[in-house]
mmCIF file of C-alpha atoms in Angstrom:
data_model
loop_
_atom_site.group_PDB
_atom_site.id
_atom_site.type_symbol
_atom_site.label_atom_id
_atom_site.label_comp_id
_atom_site.label_asym_id
_atom_site.label_seq_id
_atom_site.Cartn_x
_atom_site.Cartn_y
_atom_site.Cartn_z
ATOM 1 C CA MET A 17 75.357 19.101 24.562
ATOM 2 C CA LEU A 18 77.921 19.316 21.771
ATOM 3 C CA ILE A 19 78.886 22.841 23.185
ATOM 4 C CA PHE A 20 79.432 21.265 26.586
ATOM 5 C CA SER A 21 81.461 18.432 25.127
ATOM 6 C CA ALA A 22 83.479 20.836 22.998
ATOM 7 C CA ILE A 23 84.360 22.576 26.383
ATOM 8 C CA LEU A 24 85.273 19.221 28.225
ATOM 9 C CA PHE A 25 87.598 18.395 25.102
ATOM 10 C CA ILE A 26 89.399 21.935 25.567
ATOM 11 C CA LEU A 27 89.843 21.403 29.068
ATOM 12 C CA PHE A 28 90.943 17.987 28.460
ATOM 13 C CA PHE A 29 93.705 19.498 26.155
ATOM 14 C CA SER A 30 94.765 22.429 28.431
ATOM 15 C CA TYR A 31 95.480 19.917 31.460
ATOM 16 C CA HIS A 32 97.068 17.118 29.322
ATOM 17 C CA ALA A 33 99.470 20.050 27.861
ATOM 18 C CA VAL A 34 100.157 21.077 31.724
ATOM 19 C CA LEU A 35 100.766 17.555 32.568
ATOM 20 C CA ILE A 36 103.190 17.002 29.553
ATOM 21 C CA ASN A 37 106.411 17.330 31.474
ATOM 22 C CA ARG A 38 105.611 14.806 34.223
ATOM 23 C CA SER A 39 107.113 11.053 34.293
ATOM 24 C CA ILE A 40 103.987 9.541 34.010
ATOM 25 C CA THR A 41 102.763 7.042 31.246
ATOM 26 C CA GLY A 42 100.612 8.615 28.411
ATOM 27 C CA LEU A 43 97.509 6.581 29.798
ATOM 28 C CA GLN A 44 98.008 8.274 33.084
ATOM 29 C CA ARG A 45 98.230 11.625 31.547
ATOM 30 C CA CYS A 46 95.171 11.199 29.524
ATOM 31 C CA CYS A 47 93.387 9.757 32.407
ATOM 32 C CA SER A 48 94.213 12.755 34.645
ATOM 33 C CA ALA A 49 93.547 15.191 32.302
ATOM 34 C CA LEU A 50 89.962 13.873 31.649
ATOM 35 C CA PHE A 51 89.085 13.449 35.431
ATOM 36 C CA LEU A 52 90.570 17.016 36.222
ATOM 37 C CA SER A 53 88.046 18.532 33.002
ATOM 38 C CA ILE A 54 85.269 16.630 34.702
ATOM 39 C CA ILE A 55 86.098 17.973 38.228
ATOM 40 C CA THR A 56 86.554 21.593 36.837
ATOM 41 C CA VAL A 57 83.267 21.930 35.632
ATOM 42 C CA THR A 58 81.376 20.227 38.444
ATOM 43 C CA TYR A 59 82.857 22.408 40.801
ATOM 44 C CA ALA A 60 82.321 25.805 38.877
ATOM 45 C CA PRO A 61 78.662 26.182 39.688
ATOM 46 C CA GLN A 62 79.443 25.296 43.131
ATOM 47 C CA ILE A 63 82.566 27.894 43.321
ATOM 48 C CA SER A 64 80.773 30.403 41.708
ATOM 49 C CA SER A 65 77.611 30.421 43.536
ATOM 50 C CA ALA A 66 79.641 30.695 47.028
ATOM 51 C CA ILE A 67 81.787 33.664 45.551
ATOM 52 C CA PHE A 68 80.098 35.333 43.123
ATOM 53 C CA ALA A 69 76.271 34.611 44.099
ATOM 54 C CA THR A 70 75.553 33.986 40.289
ATOM 55 C CA LEU A 71 75.388 30.815 37.935
ATOM 56 C CA ASN A 72 75.692 33.157 34.718
ATOM 57 C CA ILE A 73 77.225 31.266 32.020
ATOM 58 C CA TRP A 74 80.000 33.574 31.132
ATOM 59 C CA VAL A 75 80.968 33.498 34.951
ATOM 60 C CA LEU A 76 81.073 29.878 35.005
ATOM 61 C CA LEU A 77 83.156 29.731 31.791
ATOM 62 C CA VAL A 78 85.801 32.070 33.479
ATOM 63 C CA VAL A 79 85.650 29.910 36.626
ATOM 64 C CA SER A 80 86.272 26.885 34.609
ATOM 65 C CA VAL A 81 89.086 28.310 32.647
ATOM 66 C CA ALA A 82 91.003 29.680 35.771
ATOM 67 C CA PRO A 83 92.635 26.530 36.869
ATOM 68 C CA PRO A 84 94.494 25.371 34.221
ATOM 69 C CA LEU A 85 95.777 28.644 33.093
ATOM 70 C CA PHE A 86 96.671 29.243 36.537
ATOM 71 C CA LEU A 87 98.509 25.721 36.268
ATOM 72 C CA PHE A 88 100.330 27.099 32.950
ATOM 73 C CA LEU A 89 101.270 30.067 34.836
ATOM 74 C CA ILE A 90 102.935 28.120 37.483
ATOM 75 C CA GLN A 91 104.731 25.782 35.270
ATOM 76 C CA ARG A 92 105.993 28.834 32.645
ATOM 77 C CA LYS A 93 106.368 26.053 29.958
ATOM 78 C CA SER A 94 107.143 27.848 26.774
ATOM 79 C CA LEU A 95 105.038 26.351 24.137
ATOM 80 C CA SER A 96 107.648 26.210 21.001
ATOM 81 C CA SER A 97 106.602 25.007 17.825
ATOM 82 C CA VAL A 98 109.038 22.271 18.483
ATOM 83 C CA TRP A 99 107.509 21.229 22.012
ATOM 84 C CA THR A 100 103.751 21.779 20.358
ATOM 85 C CA LYS A 101 104.543 19.171 17.491
ATOM 86 C CA ALA A 102 105.957 16.325 20.069
ATOM 87 C CA TYR A 103 102.949 17.131 21.868
ATOM 88 C CA PHE A 104 100.710 16.253 18.826
ATOM 89 C CA GLU A 105 102.784 13.385 17.907
ATOM 90 C CA LEU A 106 102.879 11.775 21.269
ATOM 91 C CA ASN A 107 98.896 11.956 21.301
ATOM 92 C CA LEU A 108 98.622 10.598 18.071
ATOM 93 C CA GLY A 109 100.730 7.857 18.882
ATOM 94 C CA LEU A 110 98.672 6.759 21.858
ATOM 95 C CA GLY A 111 95.657 7.067 20.176
ATOM 96 C CA TYR A 112 96.946 5.096 16.833
ATOM 97 C CA ALA A 113 98.276 2.378 19.521
ATOM 98 C CA PHE A 114 94.909 1.896 21.428
ATOM 99 C CA ALA A 115 92.961 1.632 17.624
ATOM 100 C CA ARG A 116 95.784 -1.059 16.704
ATOM 101 C CA GLU A 117 94.624 -2.977 19.642
ATOM 102 C CA LEU A 118 91.083 -2.784 18.764
ATOM 103 C CA LEU A 119 91.607 -3.892 15.555
ATOM 104 C CA ARG A 120 93.674 -6.934 16.412
ATOM 105 C CA SER A 121 90.821 -9.438 16.693
ATOM 106 C CA TRP A 122 87.169 -9.966 15.242
ATOM 107 C CA TYR A 123 85.705 -9.519 18.914
ATOM 108 C CA ILE A 124 87.371 -6.430 19.955
ATOM 109 C CA ILE A 125 86.296 -5.248 16.612
ATOM 110 C CA ALA A 126 82.635 -6.403 17.576
ATOM 111 C CA LEU A 127 82.887 -4.822 21.075
ATOM 112 C CA ALA A 128 83.889 -1.659 19.418
ATOM 113 C CA GLY A 129 80.967 -1.466 17.052
ATOM 114 C CA LEU A 130 78.678 -2.496 19.638
ATOM 115 C CA THR A 131 79.713 0.732 21.679
ATOM 116 C CA ILE A 132 79.286 2.912 18.465
ATOM 117 C CA ALA A 133 76.048 1.571 18.159
ATOM 118 C CA ALA A 134 75.238 1.820 21.716
ATOM 119 C CA THR A 135 76.260 5.284 21.869
ATOM 120 C CA VAL A 136 74.492 6.429 18.865
ATOM 121 C CA PHE A 137 71.305 4.708 20.140
ATOM 122 C CA ALA A 138 71.607 6.402 23.564
ATOM 123 C CA SER A 139 71.906 9.842 21.933
ATOM 124 C CA TRP A 140 69.092 9.246 19.364
ATOM 125 C CA LEU A 141 67.048 8.170 22.705
ATOM 126 C CA LEU A 142 68.002 11.163 24.557
ATOM 127 C CA ALA A 143 67.422 13.633 21.830
ATOM 128 C CA ASN A 144 63.729 12.224 21.213
ATOM 129 C CA PHE A 145 62.515 11.091 24.222
ATOM 130 C CA SER A 146 62.379 12.111 28.160
ATOM 131 C CA ASN A 147 63.456 9.301 30.807
ATOM 132 C CA PHE A 148 62.891 11.217 34.333
ATOM 133 C CA GLY A 149 61.451 8.824 36.343
ATOM 134 C CA TRP A 150 60.092 9.746 39.488
ATOM 135 C CA ASP A 151 63.374 10.309 41.171
ATOM 136 C CA GLY A 152 64.524 12.669 38.190
ATOM 137 C CA TRP A 153 61.423 14.656 38.525
ATOM 138 C CA ALA A 154 61.385 14.643 42.056
ATOM 139 C CA TYR A 155 65.109 16.076 43.190
ATOM 140 C CA HIS A 156 67.968 15.020 40.395
ATOM 141 C CA SER A 157 66.379 17.582 38.036
ATOM 142 C CA SER A 158 64.167 19.661 40.097
ATOM 143 C CA ALA A 159 66.990 21.077 42.240
ATOM 144 C CA MET A 160 68.915 22.051 39.003
ATOM 145 C CA ALA A 161 65.671 23.964 37.499
ATOM 146 C CA TRP A 162 65.280 25.978 40.714
ATOM 147 C CA PHE A 163 69.084 26.852 40.871
ATOM 148 C CA SER A 164 69.036 27.863 37.453
ATOM 149 C CA GLN A 165 65.522 30.111 38.048
ATOM 150 C CA GLN A 166 67.366 31.376 41.369
ATOM 151 C CA ASP A 167 70.778 32.034 39.697
ATOM 152 C CA ARG A 168 72.381 30.475 42.220
ATOM 153 C CA ILE A 169 72.817 27.316 44.569
ATOM 154 C CA THR A 170 70.263 28.055 47.510
ATOM 155 C CA GLY A 171 69.561 26.038 50.725
ATOM 156 C CA SER A 172 65.984 25.268 50.379
ATOM 157 C CA MET A 173 63.117 25.064 47.609
ATOM 158 C CA PRO A 174 59.557 25.280 47.991
ATOM 159 C CA LEU A 175 59.017 21.838 46.836
ATOM 160 C CA MET A 176 60.978 19.636 49.304
ATOM 161 C CA SER A 177 63.446 21.491 51.412
ATOM 162 C CA TRP A 178 65.997 18.581 51.538
ATOM 163 C CA ILE A 179 66.353 18.060 47.962
ATOM 164 C CA THR A 180 68.838 21.045 47.960
ATOM 165 C CA SER A 181 70.319 19.412 50.972
ATOM 166 C CA TYR A 182 71.609 16.220 49.230
ATOM 167 C CA PRO A 183 74.987 16.567 47.394
ATOM 168 C CA LYS A 184 74.504 16.944 43.687
ATOM 169 C CA ASN A 185 78.087 16.632 41.754
ATOM 170 C CA ILE A 186 76.689 14.748 38.729
ATOM 171 C CA GLU A 187 73.757 16.695 38.535
ATOM 172 C CA PHE A 188 75.786 19.857 37.955
ATOM 173 C CA LEU A 189 76.853 18.268 34.731
ATOM 174 C CA SER A 190 73.163 18.739 33.838
ATOM 175 C CA LEU A 191 72.790 22.182 34.771
ATOM 176 C CA TRP A 192 75.830 23.047 32.827
ATOM 177 C CA ILE A 193 74.219 21.482 29.443
ATOM 178 C CA LYS A 194 70.748 23.484 30.452
ATOM 179 C CA HIS A 195 72.502 26.841 30.779
ATOM 180 C CA LEU A 196 74.521 26.473 27.364
ATOM 181 C CA SER A 197 71.455 25.007 25.398
ATOM 182 C CA GLY A 198 68.753 27.684 26.991
ATOM 183 C CA ASN A 199 66.381 24.209 27.555
ATOM 184 C CA ASP A 200 66.387 21.112 29.294
ATOM 185 C CA GLN A 201 66.003 18.846 26.182
ATOM 186 C CA PHE A 202 69.281 17.413 26.663
ATOM 187 C CA ILE A 203 70.205 17.387 30.350
ATOM 188 C CA GLU A 204 70.151 13.490 30.640
ATOM 189 C CA ALA A 205 73.416 13.732 28.470
ATOM 190 C CA ALA A 206 75.349 13.900 31.338
ATOM 191 C CA ASN A 207 75.551 10.391 32.013
ATOM 192 C CA LEU A 208 76.426 9.095 28.524
ATOM 193 C CA ILE A 209 79.354 12.046 28.520
ATOM 194 C CA VAL A 210 80.481 10.536 32.150
ATOM 195 C CA HIS A 211 80.229 7.043 30.559
ATOM 196 C CA LEU A 212 82.364 7.452 27.228
ATOM 197 C CA PHE A 213 85.130 9.302 29.654
ATOM 198 C CA VAL A 214 85.349 6.488 31.733
ATOM 199 C CA ILE A 215 86.605 4.324 28.805
ATOM 200 C CA PRO A 216 90.401 5.057 29.560
ATOM 201 C CA PHE A 217 90.071 4.497 33.229
ATOM 202 C CA ALA A 218 88.647 1.313 33.067
ATOM 203 C CA TYR A 219 91.417 -0.057 30.457
ATOM 204 C CA GLY A 220 93.902 1.609 32.766
ATOM 205 C CA ILE A 221 92.413 -0.668 35.426
ATOM 206 C CA ALA A 222 92.835 -3.563 33.441
ATOM 207 C CA ARG A 223 96.215 -2.596 32.734
ATOM 208 C CA HIS A 224 97.295 -2.283 36.350
ATOM 209 C CA CYS A 225 95.946 -5.839 37.185
ATOM 210 C CA ASN A 226 98.498 -6.879 34.194
ATOM 211 C CA LEU A 227 96.114 -7.710 31.606
ATOM 212 C CA SER A 228 97.583 -7.250 27.915
ATOM 213 C CA LYS A 229 96.922 -4.371 25.908
ATOM 214 C CA HIS A 230 94.356 -6.548 24.033
ATOM 215 C CA TRP A 231 92.495 -8.005 26.989
ATOM 216 C CA ALA A 232 92.549 -4.466 28.638
ATOM 217 C CA ALA A 233 91.016 -2.984 25.646
ATOM 218 C CA ALA A 234 88.435 -5.834 25.951
ATOM 219 C CA ALA A 235 87.556 -5.435 29.263
ATOM 220 C CA ALA A 236 86.972 -1.573 29.121
ATOM 221 C CA LEU A 237 84.382 -2.044 26.262
ATOM 222 C CA ILE A 238 82.799 -4.844 27.951
ATOM 223 C CA TYR A 239 82.416 -2.298 31.309
ATOM 224 C CA PHE A 240 81.001 0.350 28.707
ATOM 225 C CA LEU A 241 78.307 -2.191 27.447
ATOM 226 C CA THR A 242 77.035 -3.046 30.965
ATOM 227 C CA PRO A 243 73.317 -3.210 30.570
ATOM 228 C CA GLU A 244 72.446 -1.401 33.729
ATOM 229 C CA ILE A 245 74.590 1.942 33.093
ATOM 230 C CA ILE A 246 73.450 2.017 29.145
ATOM 231 C CA SER A 247 70.043 1.980 30.198
ATOM 232 C CA GLN A 248 70.220 5.152 32.411
ATOM 233 C CA SER A 249 72.735 6.934 29.755
ATOM 234 C CA TRP A 250 69.369 8.704 28.700
ATOM 235 C CA SER A 251 68.151 9.378 32.073
ATOM 236 C CA THR A 252 68.741 11.756 35.043
ATOM 237 C CA LEU A 253 69.398 9.233 37.083
ATOM 238 C CA ILE A 254 72.711 9.186 38.537
ATOM 239 C CA ASP A 255 73.695 5.500 39.647
ATOM 240 C CA GLY A 256 75.277 4.863 36.427
ATOM 241 C CA ALA A 257 77.355 7.887 36.481
ATOM 242 C CA PHE A 258 78.390 7.325 40.434
ATOM 243 C CA SER A 259 79.464 3.560 39.097
ATOM 244 C CA ASP A 260 81.773 5.398 36.653
ATOM 245 C CA SER A 261 83.086 7.665 39.294
ATOM 246 C CA LEU A 262 83.821 4.288 41.398
ATOM 247 C CA VAL A 263 86.185 3.223 38.263
ATOM 248 C CA ILE A 264 87.858 6.469 37.956
ATOM 249 C CA LEU A 265 88.494 6.443 41.928
ATOM 250 C CA LEU A 266 89.963 3.115 41.934
ATOM 251 C CA PHE A 267 92.198 3.763 39.029
ATOM 252 C CA LEU A 268 93.230 6.939 40.993
ATOM 253 C CA SER A 269 93.815 4.527 44.156
ATOM 254 C CA PHE A 270 95.773 1.876 42.063
ATOM 255 C CA SER A 271 98.011 4.762 40.295
ATOM 256 C CA TRP A 272 98.476 6.158 44.110
ATOM 257 C CA HIS A 273 99.723 2.722 45.300
ATOM 258 C CA SER A 274 102.101 2.469 42.552
ATOM 259 C CA CYS A 275 103.597 5.686 41.527
ATOM 260 C CA ALA A 276 107.249 6.802 41.733
ATOM 261 C CA ARG A 277 108.581 8.961 44.516
ATOM 262 C CA ASP A 278 108.662 12.113 42.606
ATOM 263 C CA GLU A 279 105.031 11.541 41.651
ATOM 264 C CA GLN A 280 103.579 10.675 45.311
ATOM 265 C CA LEU A 281 102.286 14.452 45.809
ATOM 266 C CA PHE A 282 100.466 14.673 42.214
ATOM 267 C CA TRP A 283 98.441 11.329 42.729
ATOM 268 C CA SER A 284 97.624 12.281 46.708
ATOM 269 C CA VAL A 285 96.169 15.349 45.252
ATOM 270 C CA LEU A 286 94.084 13.563 42.580
ATOM 271 C CA LEU A 287 92.952 10.746 44.888
ATOM 272 C CA GLY A 288 91.926 13.134 47.466
ATOM 273 C CA LEU A 289 89.603 14.926 44.580
ATOM 274 C CA GLY A 290 88.440 11.781 43.517
ATOM 275 C CA LEU A 291 87.478 10.862 46.923
ATOM 276 C CA GLY A 292 85.845 14.218 47.447
ATOM 277 C CA HIS A 293 84.013 13.714 44.160
ATOM 278 C CA VAL A 294 82.338 10.409 45.160
ATOM 279 C CA MET A 295 81.324 12.231 48.696
ATOM 280 C CA HIS A 296 79.765 15.300 46.712
ATOM 281 C CA SER A 297 77.844 12.782 44.258
ATOM 282 C CA LYS A 298 75.730 10.647 46.260
ATOM 283 C CA GLY A 299 75.085 10.173 50.202
ATOM 284 C CA SER A 300 76.315 6.919 49.538
ATOM 285 C CA GLY A 301 79.823 8.186 48.906
ATOM 286 C CA LEU A 302 80.333 8.667 52.454
ATOM 287 C CA TYR A 303 80.526 4.672 52.521
ATOM 288 C CA VAL A 304 82.975 4.626 49.956
ATOM 289 C CA LEU A 305 85.239 7.145 51.566
ATOM 290 C CA VAL A 306 85.149 4.677 54.570
ATOM 291 C CA ILE A 307 86.232 1.648 52.765
ATOM 292 C CA VAL A 308 88.790 3.548 50.873
ATOM 293 C CA GLY A 309 89.744 4.844 54.369
ATOM 294 C CA PHE A 310 90.770 1.551 55.785
ATOM 295 C CA LEU A 311 92.634 0.240 52.573
ATOM 296 C CA LEU A 312 94.642 3.592 53.058
ATOM 297 C CA LEU A 313 95.311 2.773 56.673
ATOM 298 C CA ALA A 314 96.000 -0.758 55.614
ATOM 299 C CA ARG A 315 99.119 0.485 53.565
ATOM 300 C CA VAL A 316 100.605 1.614 56.774
ATOM 301 C CA PHE A 317 101.367 -1.753 57.814
ATOM 302 C CA LEU A 318 103.099 -2.470 54.329
ATOM 303 C CA GLU A 319 105.151 0.701 53.835
ATOM 304 C CA LYS A 320 108.816 1.216 55.117
ATOM 305 C CA ASP A 321 108.626 5.064 54.920
ATOM 306 C CA THR A 322 105.789 5.407 57.273
ATOM 307 C CA HIS A 323 106.668 9.027 57.884
ATOM 308 C CA ARG A 324 106.156 9.612 54.014
ATOM 309 C CA LEU A 325 103.270 7.943 54.236
ATOM 310 C CA ARG A 326 101.364 10.176 56.833
ATOM 311 C CA THR A 327 102.207 13.320 54.849
ATOM 312 C CA ARG A 328 100.950 11.289 51.742
ATOM 313 C CA LEU A 329 97.736 10.485 53.508
ATOM 314 C CA LEU A 330 97.308 13.721 55.158
ATOM 315 C CA ILE A 331 96.983 15.318 51.662
ATOM 316 C CA VAL A 332 94.649 12.958 50.623
ATOM 317 C CA GLY A 333 92.437 13.700 53.495
ATOM 318 C CA ILE A 334 92.820 17.349 52.873
ATOM 319 C CA PHE A 335 91.650 17.591 49.273
ATOM 320 C CA ALA A 336 89.009 14.846 50.292
ATOM 321 C CA ALA A 337 87.452 17.360 52.695
ATOM 322 C CA LEU A 338 87.901 20.398 50.719
ATOM 323 C CA SER A 339 86.077 18.788 47.775
ATOM 324 C CA GLY A 340 83.828 16.574 49.754
ATOM 325 C CA GLY A 341 82.905 18.161 52.810
ATOM 326 C CA GLY A 342 81.267 21.340 51.815
ATOM 327 C CA TRP A 343 77.412 19.739 51.622
ATOM 328 C CA TYR A 344 77.900 18.115 54.461
ATOM 329 C CA LEU A 345 79.144 21.260 56.301
ATOM 330 C CA LYS A 346 76.388 23.332 55.581
ATOM 331 C CA ASN A 347 74.090 20.894 56.695
ATOM 332 C CA TRP A 348 75.508 20.837 59.990
ATOM 333 C CA LEU A 349 75.657 24.361 60.328
ATOM 334 C CA VAL A 350 72.067 24.720 59.019
ATOM 335 C CA TYR A 351 70.247 21.854 60.314
ATOM 336 C CA GLY A 352 72.460 20.313 62.938
ATOM 337 C CA ASN A 353 72.685 17.049 60.725
ATOM 338 C CA PRO A 354 75.614 16.606 57.937
ATOM 339 C CA VAL A 355 73.195 14.003 56.168
ATOM 340 C CA TYR A 356 70.025 16.013 56.704
ATOM 341 C CA PRO A 357 66.985 14.994 56.534
ATOM 342 C CA PHE A 358 68.099 11.359 57.171
ATOM 343 C CA GLN A 359 68.451 9.922 60.561
ATOM 344 C CA LEU A 360 71.756 8.448 61.095
ATOM 345 C CA THR A 361 72.470 5.690 63.810
ATOM 346 C CA LEU A 362 75.263 3.961 65.082
ATOM 347 C CA PRO A 363 75.570 1.013 62.734
ATOM 348 C CA GLY A 364 74.060 -2.248 64.385
ATOM 349 C CA THR A 365 72.498 -0.540 67.119
ATOM 350 C CA ALA A 366 69.493 1.929 67.790
ATOM 351 C CA ILE A 367 71.839 4.755 69.110
ATOM 352 C CA ILE A 368 70.419 8.018 67.214
ATOM 353 C CA LEU A 369 73.832 9.943 66.194
ATOM 354 C CA PHE A 370 71.850 12.590 63.904
ATOM 355 C CA SER A 371 68.069 12.861 64.201
ATOM 356 C CA GLY A 372 65.949 13.091 60.976
ATOM 357 C CA ARG A 373 63.838 10.724 58.886
ATOM 358 C CA SER A 374 63.935 7.524 57.374
ATOM 359 C CA LEU A 375 64.570 7.123 53.410
ATOM 360 C CA GLU A 376 61.115 5.499 53.070
ATOM 361 C CA GLN A 377 59.430 8.164 54.606
ATOM 362 C CA LEU A 378 61.341 10.947 52.535
ATOM 363 C CA VAL A 379 61.770 9.359 49.568
ATOM 364 C CA GLU A 380 59.232 6.731 48.420
ATOM 365 C CA PRO A 381 55.966 7.845 46.781
ATOM 366 C CA SER A 382 53.529 5.964 48.840
ATOM 367 C CA SER A 383 55.347 7.069 52.380
ATOM 368 C CA SER A 384 56.427 10.577 51.648
ATOM 369 C CA GLY A 385 53.088 11.954 50.771
ATOM 370 C CA ASN A 386 54.750 13.957 47.636
ATOM 371 C CA TYR A 387 52.845 11.224 45.358
ATOM 372 C CA ARG A 388 49.178 11.978 44.387
ATOM 373 C CA ASP A 389 46.872 9.813 41.974
#
């Protein structure tokens, strides 16, 4: 878990350095670097398996380092001593400003203390206990174990063939931890890591809503302390991490809507990747795609420069499709159903769009036949 956190930290600094010359705020730069770090390690196993047919840890590390290195080469920014000093002074200043907001009042200090206590307690729990539950044993962790055994992402497995058909972006974080540690003792830590990473995004959303820095810090910590998400931070369930992904997507959406003209391409790419990540995290991410899609289309009626807006929407759509359509396209080609093995009907009607079985028949233990006394 510590090694995986260190890898994310290195990627964060790499992306943060790449973004230093952009005319965005320090908070936006921090959140963008965190998001790109998560996206990089999430898609590394999928890219490695598709191109190199292996999940070897060294291949995964090379694939993960390649994107920021490629961006460095494109940018070709000389890392002089003056630039490096300014870079660290800027980051230390941002961290100091946030810490100062935390120390302004007793209730912010209390929230920060509760956040630290909750993190320590959840870390102790995941280090000493297992909290898989039926979902964890059935498909959240079993698919990662099967992929590890096969050294690649396969299309089926003996236990339940549909397990390897369900999108699993968040579970791939657990795969990283398993590969780095050599065992499954800390695979539940993926939820906790993502939840810690999302604090700046929650803070950024509050700032977009015109809250002061003081109250934005309070809102971010209150979100972190959401009981349901904390309860899942030491489990292999993905609902908490999926909620965190929605917070990230909301921040990217706000930044996309409010960005300056010279940053529209940048935020369009990130928003597309955010949509794709949500789609690849859980099947219900498709509903999010529809909702966000309508919100983006509504912008057409408010935007004066519709030609430029269409270009931005096209970029969002392309990157959402590239990063979020893989599993669904594979299922369509192999099974003739993008959401295999679930049956998909036209909402509000009995018209079957793609044949399959109901959720209760497949997932619920008493109905699926996969549960034994």
